[in-house]
XYZ file of C-alpha atoms in Angstrom:
748
model
C 74.877 94.346 115.977
C 76.932 96.492 118.342
C 76.267 96.340 122.037
C 74.008 98.866 123.669
C 75.850 102.082 124.720
C 77.543 101.642 128.066
C 76.651 105.160 129.113
C 72.885 104.698 129.081
C 73.025 105.211 132.837
C 72.411 102.552 135.378
C 68.804 103.691 135.390
C 67.226 101.105 133.144
C 64.057 101.657 135.087
C 63.834 105.413 134.653
C 61.028 106.791 132.504
C 62.011 108.539 129.271
C 59.988 111.661 128.470
C 58.677 111.360 124.914
C 56.168 113.171 122.709
C 54.698 112.702 119.246
C 55.828 109.118 118.675
C 54.134 106.432 116.631
C 53.759 102.916 117.979
C 56.601 100.490 117.441
C 56.459 98.644 114.129
C 56.807 94.997 115.115
C 57.050 94.062 111.446
C 60.316 95.985 111.111
C 62.935 93.956 109.223
C 66.251 95.094 107.845
C 70.008 94.989 108.179
C 71.433 96.671 111.269
C 74.033 98.761 109.415
C 72.025 102.009 109.468
C 71.042 101.561 113.119
C 74.674 100.846 113.958
C 75.736 104.034 112.148
C 73.257 106.105 114.144
C 74.351 104.564 117.440
C 78.085 104.962 116.797
C 77.693 108.584 115.681
C 75.589 109.525 118.711
C 77.655 107.504 121.191
C 81.318 107.425 120.117
C 83.125 104.825 122.200
C 85.906 107.228 123.134
C 83.615 110.036 124.281
C 81.948 110.332 127.696
C 78.162 110.637 127.849
C 78.239 114.165 129.227
C 80.860 116.651 130.160
C 79.555 117.547 133.585
C 81.227 120.935 133.752
C 78.092 123.045 133.856
C 79.264 124.772 130.666
C 77.623 124.650 127.252
C 78.790 121.659 125.219
C 77.651 123.098 121.907
C 75.025 122.237 119.340
C 73.792 118.672 118.887
C 75.035 115.764 116.776
C 72.936 115.439 113.614
C 72.434 112.347 111.425
C 70.484 112.619 108.163
C 68.811 109.483 106.809
C 68.259 110.095 103.097
C 66.997 107.978 100.226
C 64.148 107.534 97.789
C 60.608 107.425 99.117
C 59.709 103.961 100.379
C 63.222 102.888 101.391
C 62.340 102.793 105.083
C 63.766 106.067 106.425
C 60.900 106.760 108.833
C 60.754 103.144 110.007
C 64.530 103.061 110.606
C 64.336 106.231 112.692
C 61.361 104.826 114.601
C 63.145 101.528 115.270
C 66.165 103.426 116.616
C 63.991 105.348 119.082
C 62.556 102.127 120.505
C 65.788 100.148 120.482
C 67.779 102.851 122.302
C 65.106 104.702 124.268
C 66.824 103.824 127.564
C 69.828 105.888 126.468
C 67.818 109.125 126.547
C 66.121 111.258 129.164
C 63.774 112.768 126.571
C 62.769 112.023 122.980
C 60.695 114.156 120.592
C 59.236 113.294 117.171
C 58.196 116.046 114.730
C 56.689 115.774 111.254
C 58.496 118.396 109.247
C 57.442 118.495 105.577
C 55.553 121.801 105.806
C 56.625 124.683 108.000
C 53.122 125.334 109.460
C 52.921 121.777 110.793
C 56.529 121.920 111.972
C 56.039 125.207 113.794
C 52.885 123.903 115.447
C 54.532 120.615 116.478
C 57.645 122.327 117.783
C 55.585 124.716 119.894
C 54.168 121.692 121.746
C 57.589 120.348 122.730
C 59.599 123.578 123.022
C 59.118 123.934 126.774
C 60.090 120.335 127.534
C 63.072 120.537 125.199
C 64.155 123.789 126.834
C 64.116 122.102 130.236
C 66.222 119.095 129.268
C 68.744 121.024 127.177
C 69.696 123.190 130.153
C 69.926 120.380 132.692
C 72.771 118.182 131.443
C 70.462 115.493 130.120
C 70.493 113.307 127.026
C 67.803 114.053 124.453
C 66.847 112.962 120.942
C 64.929 115.075 118.423
C 63.569 113.449 115.225
C 62.504 115.559 112.236
C 60.596 113.242 109.889
C 60.013 113.869 106.166
C 61.998 117.098 105.828
C 61.619 118.902 102.522
C 64.432 121.447 102.990
C 66.922 120.863 105.785
C 67.626 124.592 106.011
C 64.161 125.004 107.558
C 65.393 123.124 110.635
C 68.038 125.665 111.609
C 65.357 127.739 113.298
C 64.525 124.876 115.641
C 67.941 123.500 116.612
C 69.372 124.679 119.952
C 72.417 126.910 119.473
C 74.185 126.206 122.765
C 73.235 123.533 125.251
C 74.570 122.084 128.484
C 73.054 118.726 127.569
C 74.068 116.208 124.920
C 71.583 116.323 122.097
C 71.057 114.010 119.142
C 69.063 114.875 116.016
C 67.787 112.465 113.343
C 66.494 113.899 110.072
C 64.708 111.837 107.407
C 64.527 113.288 103.897
C 64.437 112.321 100.235
C 66.959 115.066 99.473
C 70.402 113.519 98.854
C 73.499 114.834 100.633
C 71.985 117.599 102.736
C 74.221 120.516 103.642
C 75.763 120.619 107.101
C 73.712 122.440 109.746
C 75.619 121.389 112.895
C 79.318 120.988 113.648
C 78.976 117.209 114.140
C 77.008 116.153 111.072
C 76.588 112.823 109.239
C 74.783 111.787 106.045
C 73.539 108.171 106.014
C 72.035 106.861 102.769
C 69.328 104.176 102.922
C 69.242 101.873 99.941
C 66.728 99.254 98.907
C 66.919 95.722 100.320
C 68.718 92.901 98.569
C 66.606 89.911 97.518
C 67.166 88.001 100.760
C 66.144 90.854 103.074
C 63.226 91.709 100.789
C 61.922 88.120 101.059
C 62.296 88.235 104.854
C 60.269 91.447 105.008
C 57.504 90.005 102.834
C 57.054 86.981 105.097
C 57.154 89.252 108.137
C 54.066 91.029 106.775
C 52.508 87.689 105.869
C 53.063 86.700 109.507
C 54.499 83.309 108.647
C 57.591 81.539 107.370
C 57.926 80.416 103.743
C 56.204 77.111 103.050
C 59.253 75.747 101.218
C 62.312 76.784 99.261
C 60.232 77.309 96.146
C 57.991 79.890 97.854
C 61.051 81.595 99.347
C 62.565 81.763 95.848
C 59.343 83.350 94.518
C 59.469 85.946 97.315
C 63.038 86.798 96.350
C 61.946 87.244 92.738
C 59.192 89.642 93.846
C 61.756 91.617 95.866
C 64.012 91.781 92.806
C 61.198 93.021 90.565
C 60.252 95.859 92.946
C 63.867 96.814 93.500
C 63.841 95.788 97.168
C 61.710 98.804 98.142
C 60.355 98.207 101.667
C 57.204 100.264 100.983
C 56.386 98.213 97.876
C 57.041 94.931 99.707
C 54.840 96.002 102.640
C 52.021 96.894 100.233
C 52.385 93.526 98.495
C 52.193 91.728 101.842
C 49.026 93.638 102.685
C 47.471 92.770 99.306
C 48.236 89.046 99.637
C 46.818 88.936 103.164
C 43.622 90.844 102.414
C 42.900 89.121 99.076
C 43.812 85.705 100.509
C 45.971 85.008 97.474
C 49.417 83.393 97.394
C 52.955 84.587 96.751
C 52.907 82.700 93.443
C 49.602 84.288 92.375
C 50.836 87.799 93.149
C 54.046 87.244 91.177
C 51.899 86.207 88.219
C 49.729 89.352 88.583
C 52.820 91.518 88.896
C 54.354 90.181 85.695
C 51.069 90.398 83.827
C 50.382 93.966 84.987
C 53.713 95.616 84.406
C 56.956 95.780 82.507
C 58.759 96.778 85.698
C 60.538 93.407 85.812
C 62.157 94.055 82.377
C 63.116 97.657 83.157
C 66.775 97.121 83.969
C 67.731 99.487 81.172
C 65.942 102.396 82.866
C 67.530 104.761 85.358
C 67.231 103.987 89.048
C 64.684 106.765 89.583
C 62.572 105.784 86.574
C 62.553 102.139 87.640
C 61.590 103.223 91.162
C 58.651 105.259 89.880
C 57.380 102.462 87.637
C 57.763 99.874 90.378
C 55.805 101.776 93.010
C 53.206 102.780 90.449
C 52.650 99.159 89.464
C 52.418 97.917 93.060
C 50.013 100.700 94.035
C 47.873 100.073 90.947
C 47.479 96.415 91.886
C 46.798 97.223 95.553
C 44.218 99.913 94.737
C 42.534 98.198 91.800
C 40.751 95.525 93.810
C 39.790 97.682 96.776
C 36.072 97.761 97.597
C 34.329 101.020 96.735
C 34.327 102.546 100.246
C 38.039 102.030 100.997
C 38.951 103.249 97.496
C 36.979 106.481 97.927
C 38.467 107.078 101.376
C 42.086 106.522 100.271
C 41.478 109.079 97.495
C 40.171 111.574 100.064
C 43.145 110.950 102.369
C 45.521 111.753 99.503
C 44.230 115.348 99.533
C 44.948 115.822 103.255
C 47.969 116.102 105.542
C 49.749 112.740 105.087
C 51.471 112.829 108.493
C 48.403 113.208 110.680
C 44.751 112.971 109.655
C 42.529 112.966 112.766
C 40.174 110.027 112.486
C 37.184 111.965 113.780
C 37.186 114.439 110.895
C 36.451 111.523 108.546
C 33.145 110.749 110.262
C 30.554 112.370 107.999
C 27.322 114.085 109.088
C 24.248 111.866 108.797
C 22.600 113.950 106.069
C 25.635 114.302 103.767
C 24.950 112.451 100.539
C 28.458 112.864 99.073
C 30.105 110.853 101.881
C 27.133 108.994 103.347
C 29.178 105.765 103.525
C 31.285 107.420 106.268
C 28.363 108.482 108.457
C 28.519 105.452 110.800
C 31.598 104.981 112.963
C 31.455 101.198 112.626
C 31.576 101.501 108.817
C 34.448 103.985 108.985
C 36.496 101.724 111.264
C 35.903 98.737 108.977
C 37.097 100.735 105.957
C 40.196 101.822 107.870
C 40.808 98.201 108.878
C 40.823 97.153 105.212
C 43.269 99.929 104.288
C 45.504 99.003 107.220
C 45.492 95.318 106.315
C 46.629 96.268 102.814
C 49.418 98.401 104.311
C 48.015 101.495 102.577
C 47.588 103.529 105.770
C 48.793 103.383 109.347
C 46.532 104.101 112.292
C 48.179 105.647 115.346
C 46.560 105.991 118.758
C 49.571 107.209 120.713
C 48.279 110.797 120.968
C 45.104 112.315 122.353
C 43.039 110.977 119.442
C 43.529 108.334 116.735
C 44.976 109.591 113.458
C 45.904 108.114 110.086
C 49.171 108.295 108.135
C 49.510 107.777 104.387
C 52.918 107.469 102.744
C 53.796 110.401 100.495
C 54.741 108.160 97.589
C 51.257 106.638 97.638
C 49.678 110.064 98.200
C 51.337 111.624 95.164
C 50.676 108.542 93.037
C 46.951 108.881 93.759
C 46.966 112.655 93.162
C 48.710 112.271 89.796
C 46.329 109.465 88.821
C 43.280 111.574 89.764
C 44.605 114.526 87.763
C 44.111 112.509 84.570
C 40.316 112.569 84.994
C 39.194 116.114 85.762
C 35.642 115.334 86.942
C 36.817 112.551 89.255
C 39.462 114.790 90.810
C 36.890 117.517 91.477
C 34.517 114.988 93.038
C 37.205 113.758 95.458
C 38.124 117.359 96.350
C 34.453 118.066 97.113
C 34.178 114.997 99.338
C 37.254 116.092 101.296
C 35.895 119.641 101.551
C 32.535 118.433 102.901
C 34.302 116.547 105.702
C 36.490 119.519 106.634
C 33.811 122.194 106.416
C 31.600 120.493 109.017
C 33.630 121.369 112.137
C 36.008 123.989 110.745
C 35.388 127.081 112.918
C 34.264 130.336 111.357
C 36.100 133.508 112.269
C 34.406 136.420 114.005
C 32.563 138.690 111.518
C 33.999 141.700 113.375
C 37.545 140.269 113.609
C 37.544 139.850 117.387
C 40.256 137.528 118.707
C 38.802 134.160 119.695
C 41.557 132.059 121.333
C 39.022 129.402 122.314
C 38.737 128.488 118.611
C 42.477 128.151 118.003
C 42.759 124.459 118.962
C 40.232 123.671 116.222
C 42.027 125.930 113.740
C 45.302 124.225 114.659
C 43.677 120.856 114.010
C 42.201 121.766 110.625
C 44.704 124.224 109.134
C 47.236 121.549 107.972
C 44.395 119.671 106.274
C 43.112 122.805 104.492
C 46.600 123.844 103.356
C 47.269 120.381 101.926
C 43.857 120.356 100.244
C 44.715 123.702 98.663
C 48.108 122.414 97.453
C 46.691 119.267 95.852
C 43.948 121.238 94.133
C 46.451 123.628 92.552
C 48.969 120.968 91.465
C 49.265 119.125 89.137
C 47.885 121.451 86.510
C 45.267 122.130 85.411
C 44.064 123.074 88.894
C 40.715 122.156 90.381
C 38.256 125.071 89.891
C 37.702 125.892 93.552
C 34.335 127.237 94.748
C 33.665 130.411 96.727
C 33.018 128.315 99.853
C 36.696 127.349 99.830
C 37.647 131.033 99.695
C 35.537 131.501 102.842
C 37.525 128.805 104.666
C 40.860 130.323 103.617
C 39.685 133.723 104.842
C 38.498 132.265 108.167
C 41.998 130.900 108.891
C 43.794 134.257 108.608
C 43.607 135.446 112.242
C 44.815 132.111 113.593
C 47.678 131.914 111.093
C 48.872 135.400 112.005
C 48.859 134.471 115.692
C 50.748 131.237 114.914
C 53.494 133.175 113.103
C 52.458 131.816 109.692
C 52.077 135.169 107.937
C 53.602 133.954 104.654
C 51.313 130.926 104.477
C 48.395 133.141 105.477
C 49.153 135.561 102.650
C 49.406 132.735 100.113
C 46.087 131.311 101.296
C 44.377 134.715 101.038
C 45.823 135.310 97.576
C 44.342 131.979 96.521
C 41.017 133.087 98.016
C 41.153 136.348 96.041
C 41.958 134.394 92.862
C 38.945 132.134 93.479
C 36.652 135.179 93.618
C 38.123 136.467 90.348
C 37.770 133.090 88.636
C 34.188 132.703 89.851
C 33.195 136.168 88.663
C 32.358 137.484 92.127
C 31.613 141.193 91.879
C 34.200 143.708 93.028
C 31.905 145.055 95.747
C 31.503 141.894 97.806
C 31.806 141.507 101.615
C 34.118 138.472 101.361
C 36.414 140.286 98.939
C 36.581 143.178 101.391
C 37.542 140.801 104.211
C 40.257 139.158 102.100
C 41.761 142.459 100.938
C 41.641 143.940 104.438
C 43.425 140.932 105.924
C 46.019 140.925 103.142
C 46.655 144.612 103.857
C 47.254 143.886 107.553
C 49.626 140.982 106.827
C 51.548 143.130 104.350
C 52.126 145.698 107.085
C 54.175 143.127 109.004
C 56.116 141.881 105.992
C 58.558 144.763 105.694
C 58.719 148.020 103.805
C 58.767 146.366 100.376
C 55.069 145.423 100.668
C 53.726 148.577 102.305
C 52.494 150.281 99.174
C 50.630 147.178 98.043
C 49.340 146.673 101.586
C 47.996 150.221 101.789
C 46.268 149.860 98.419
C 44.541 146.735 99.693
C 43.380 148.441 102.895
C 41.941 151.341 100.922
C 40.189 148.981 98.527
C 38.770 147.014 101.491
C 37.460 150.260 103.004
C 35.857 151.239 99.700
C 34.121 147.852 99.467
C 32.847 147.962 103.040
C 31.513 151.491 102.568
C 29.572 150.500 99.450
C 28.286 147.290 101.053
C 27.198 149.288 104.119
C 25.458 151.927 101.988
C 23.512 149.211 100.131
C 21.899 147.952 103.359
C 18.523 149.541 104.185
C 18.848 151.732 107.277
C 16.445 149.636 109.329
C 18.381 146.437 108.601
C 21.845 147.709 109.531
C 23.203 145.715 112.483
C 25.852 146.546 115.045
C 28.205 144.095 113.280
C 27.689 145.969 110.000
C 28.721 149.243 111.625
C 31.659 147.666 113.413
C 33.030 146.141 110.201
C 32.957 149.531 108.516
C 34.846 151.266 111.312
C 37.345 148.417 111.549
C 38.204 149.046 107.902
C 38.583 152.767 108.666
C 40.906 152.151 111.606
C 42.931 149.648 109.542
C 43.549 152.404 106.998
C 44.482 154.784 109.815
C 47.120 152.309 110.989
C 48.635 152.379 107.513
C 48.821 156.145 107.054
C 51.705 156.779 109.509
C 53.888 154.610 107.274
C 53.370 157.338 104.666
C 53.882 160.191 107.172
C 50.208 161.094 106.626
C 49.416 162.041 110.234
C 46.541 164.410 109.491
C 44.548 161.530 108.016
C 45.286 159.434 111.123
C 43.872 162.080 113.440
C 40.760 162.635 111.361
C 39.920 158.924 111.060
C 40.618 158.012 114.679
C 38.600 160.975 115.968
C 35.693 159.712 113.894
C 36.138 156.101 115.100
C 36.367 157.051 118.772
C 33.311 159.267 118.524
C 31.400 156.364 117.025
C 32.617 153.898 119.671
C 31.311 156.181 122.413
C 27.811 155.955 120.950
C 27.928 152.144 121.038
C 28.805 151.635 124.667
C 31.484 151.940 127.332
C 34.765 150.078 127.774
C 33.148 147.202 129.654
C 30.555 146.627 126.931
C 32.837 146.678 123.863
C 36.393 146.237 125.213
C 37.826 145.023 121.893
C 37.041 148.281 120.118
C 38.256 150.402 123.028
C 41.322 148.193 123.218
C 42.724 150.521 120.647
C 43.021 152.875 123.644
C 45.083 150.780 125.991
C 46.940 147.631 126.952
C 44.648 146.920 129.891
C 41.613 146.654 127.635
C 43.270 144.561 124.942
C 44.488 142.224 127.690
C 40.924 141.994 128.938
C 39.716 141.230 125.439
C 42.402 138.855 124.130
C 44.326 137.530 127.138
C 47.678 138.365 128.732
C 49.842 136.204 126.438
C 48.044 136.841 123.172
C 50.162 138.104 120.258
C 47.950 141.185 119.913
C 48.399 141.985 123.608
C 52.172 141.825 123.234
C 52.019 144.073 120.175
C 50.089 146.682 122.171
C 52.447 146.418 125.123
C 55.310 146.923 122.688
C 53.542 150.035 121.411
C 53.064 151.325 124.965
C 56.743 150.761 125.714
C 57.650 152.844 122.654
C 55.341 155.615 123.871
C 57.006 155.569 127.272
C 60.395 155.890 125.615
C 59.244 158.917 123.635
C 57.848 160.485 126.790
C 61.226 160.035 128.494
C 60.502 157.061 130.783
C 63.349 154.781 129.678
C 63.249 152.594 132.803
C 59.581 151.669 132.468
C 59.902 151.206 128.718
C 62.760 148.750 129.275
C 60.849 146.881 131.985
C 57.848 146.354 129.692
C 60.025 145.306 126.776
C 61.829 142.725 128.915
C 58.449 141.348 130.028
C 57.384 141.152 126.392
C 60.633 139.395 125.481
C 60.050 136.689 128.089
C 56.520 136.012 126.819
C 57.481 136.117 123.146
C 60.366 133.712 123.782
C 57.884 131.271 125.294
C 54.928 131.780 122.950
C 56.547 132.716 119.613
C 59.992 131.143 119.958
C 63.476 132.614 120.049
C 63.760 132.992 116.258
C 60.420 134.690 115.635
C 60.653 138.148 114.037
C 58.625 139.735 116.866
C 61.016 138.223 119.428
C 64.062 139.532 117.576
C 62.549 143.010 117.335
C 62.107 143.001 121.117
C 65.711 141.864 121.624
C 66.836 144.747 119.426
C 64.728 147.313 121.282
C 65.920 146.100 124.702
C 69.504 146.500 123.534
C 68.899 150.088 122.416
C 67.185 150.999 125.708
C 69.969 149.430 127.791
C 72.484 151.590 125.969
C 70.467 154.682 126.857
C 70.641 153.564 130.491
C 74.421 153.345 130.241
C 74.542 149.535 130.379
C 76.579 149.040 127.221
C 77.922 145.557 127.991
C 74.464 144.145 128.722
C 73.154 145.953 125.651
C 75.788 144.255 123.490
C 74.636 140.897 124.864
C 71.070 141.550 123.722
C 72.143 142.680 120.256
C 74.604 139.779 119.948
C 71.767 137.368 120.678
C 69.466 139.198 118.298
C 71.857 139.255 115.334
C 72.999 135.666 115.855
C 69.441 134.372 115.913
C 68.369 136.401 112.898
C 70.605 134.132 110.748
C 68.029 131.417 111.391
C 64.929 133.572 111.024
C 62.800 135.269 108.365
C 63.216 138.730 109.876
C 62.703 141.512 107.343
C 65.692 143.470 106.014
C 64.893 146.718 107.788
C 64.562 144.932 111.125
C 68.045 143.499 110.714
C 69.434 146.831 109.539
C 67.865 148.637 112.499
C 69.457 146.132 114.888
C 72.873 146.542 113.246
C 72.528 150.301 113.403
C 71.826 150.139 117.130
C 74.625 147.624 117.567
C 77.178 149.994 116.099
C 76.378 152.572 118.798
C 76.935 149.993 121.514
C 80.195 148.744 120.022
C 81.381 152.308 119.638
C 80.647 153.045 123.302
C 82.868 150.079 124.236
C 85.720 151.308 122.047
C 85.296 148.646 119.340
C 85.434 151.223 116.572
C 86.405 148.974 113.641
C 83.592 146.515 114.336
C 81.176 149.398 114.910
C 82.104 150.896 111.538
C 81.466 147.582 109.799
C 78.000 147.275 111.362
C 77.148 150.874 110.437
C 78.256 150.274 106.859
C 76.101 147.137 106.601
C 73.063 148.985 107.989
C 73.520 151.912 105.625
C 73.867 149.564 102.648
C 70.467 148.066 103.394
C 69.011 151.529 103.960
C 70.270 152.711 100.560
C 68.766 149.673 98.826
C 65.442 150.223 100.558
C 65.460 153.938 99.746
C 65.863 153.072 96.058
C 63.148 150.424 96.145
C 60.636 152.118 98.441
C 61.684 155.743 98.693
C 58.163 156.975 99.352
C 58.151 155.138 102.654
C 61.652 156.009 103.858
C 61.936 159.767 103.569
C 63.698 161.760 106.288
C 61.263 162.704 109.023
C 61.148 165.295 111.755
C 60.732 163.616 115.149
C 59.684 166.874 116.831
C 56.190 166.964 115.393
C 53.222 168.273 117.338
C 51.981 164.880 118.486
C 55.400 163.836 119.739
C 55.585 167.092 121.658
C 52.329 166.269 123.456
C 53.874 163.123 124.805
C 57.015 164.888 125.936
C 54.826 167.158 128.062
C 54.171 164.046 130.159
C 50.455 164.037 129.421
C 50.780 160.269 129.336
C 51.542 160.230 133.064
C 49.065 162.898 134.162
C 46.134 161.121 135.825
C 44.080 164.336 135.663
C 44.559 164.855 131.938
C 41.286 164.985 130.009
C 42.914 165.014 126.602
C 42.579 161.242 126.227
C 41.860 161.363 122.532
C 44.956 163.446 121.875
C 47.039 160.988 123.839
C 45.572 158.094 121.866
C 46.277 159.789 118.559
C 49.780 160.583 119.696
C 50.292 156.984 120.724
C 49.290 155.647 117.317
C 51.503 158.123 115.537
C 54.620 157.656 117.660
C 54.234 153.880 117.703
C 54.248 153.645 113.946
C 56.824 156.385 113.506
C 59.291 154.416 115.611
C 58.353 150.830 114.862
C 57.184 150.966 111.257
C 58.189 154.203 109.538
C 61.590 155.433 110.711
C 63.118 152.039 110.194
C 66.734 153.115 110.259
C 66.702 155.997 112.719
C 68.381 155.540 116.115
C 66.208 155.716 119.205
C 67.990 158.867 120.239
């Protein structure tokens, strides 16, 4: 083993900042070659620890640990973090299989990472269980004054390079000697004699030296109080894995793990076996222990209703090395290896009724404390921590019900849960996952024969229509159709309620659907419909109460009220401030519009992240406004940042084209005509494609319409103006004309 890096600072006693880590695995056994490779790549002997020049060093060094599931990638990365923790000022661990979990985890460490990467410090970032390494580009710092190291674990072989200093390190199975050592490490003893050691080597050979299989075997022997010799006999009797040398490496791997898991699961008591099946449907990286504690009166999972019983079941699963229990965070959580998870899911899929029963047990546990969304779609930030806790579990439950085929026939109650998550997922920047979840919910209603005029169907269609409005011009027509269908449903549902039984919530839901449609009409240049609907909505709101009594509804009239309703840093608040800034631009107040947009940019950078589509749109708008102020060089800086970051974002095509169109003006003002022409050509190419695909939404428009003229008369700044409704209608129109409809028009 190589010596510890000399440049770990003299400060052996300093405290390393760390987040998200699991406890050290004291049973870790293995050759040091992979750990040595990580150390030498991160700390080359001929390179100083930091270049203390105050200038950006560049992007971090990245090492990818890849190999088949069960070869010890996660444990190798974890061992490195404990063995070399003194070499780092900060260390961060993120589970990265699904983007929702990754985005949520990264949001928790983004501020701390931002601090260390700008202060010439040494940091380590671990992305565990990555499905597609390209997803990580969004989260890697572009330029940093510190020296950063990144470890990625993945089953994907030979990942493509995502940083300048990039290394692929393959983890292979153990040889017979190391496999035997690992087995006795889990047995917590030395071999009794050479014969027992030889038997352990034979077991390692049969399972191909897979650390996960060996760990599971050790757990089985311990818990069943059997011997190494007895397990070898069971292994040979239960499987042909030991005669499979003619099979491919992958096929042998699959058969080996399947055999080991079958043996380990077969003799489990009933309670642990049911629980491990339930865990297989949930998020394998982090299953909060408390969600597994069942309500007292729940027959389906009554065996989990007492904490003492739950902890004993978990103890059995831990002893068999089937789950890990971590208590390093705010609450204990369980981890199940993906290879075991998918083995159980595939096994359950062979017996349809059993698979449905396990789904239902998992659903019962999740439904208990899963928050319900507001029936009138009011923002409820106080519920978001619970949504954040449960959303990864629900999304995994959905995935494992749909695959393998045939899918589990999901009930309407599950559609309710998927619908409840929509507002949170939009706020968290998970619009694509939110749309997929809602589409599943809609499919459930169709499969279950739910009538077309149903309140839940109206909620699902309305939410899908809203999400489509933020997905780019290509989905606007479909989004508008969904909003109109949602309005139709809510009208018919409302009309079916006897007059004396109509509640305030019933009325509010109807007018929400109306205003949602109004927000879609400007994308079709249908401004007359906007005015008619919003006049009707505002008249109705005035009969319900004043701004203090129902601020969320009146929030459609101003930033101050939406801030009061949702909070200063809420995504909806920033969207309304962005709308106000656009109004100020159209009324001629460039300075104030720029000030608000720069405030929005600062908040969106912190809350949404630098690669979020909303953040990039604000960058683009700030650049355009700076140009109007005559600050071309600063404007170019904003657009440079915007267009560089969009390479690592899911920004829609028209957003990128709009930014490039603005950029060409700035380049042209600085005399960079050739580069300006190239940007203009790229923007026009996208425009032409979009015009062909979605011509109805991208027709030439006349900016000097009547409502725009009202704003230019400075009514917006006249404190004595009584034409508040006209100003509101103008604001809605101009906002959407600039931000959503005229996607390729310059600000001037």
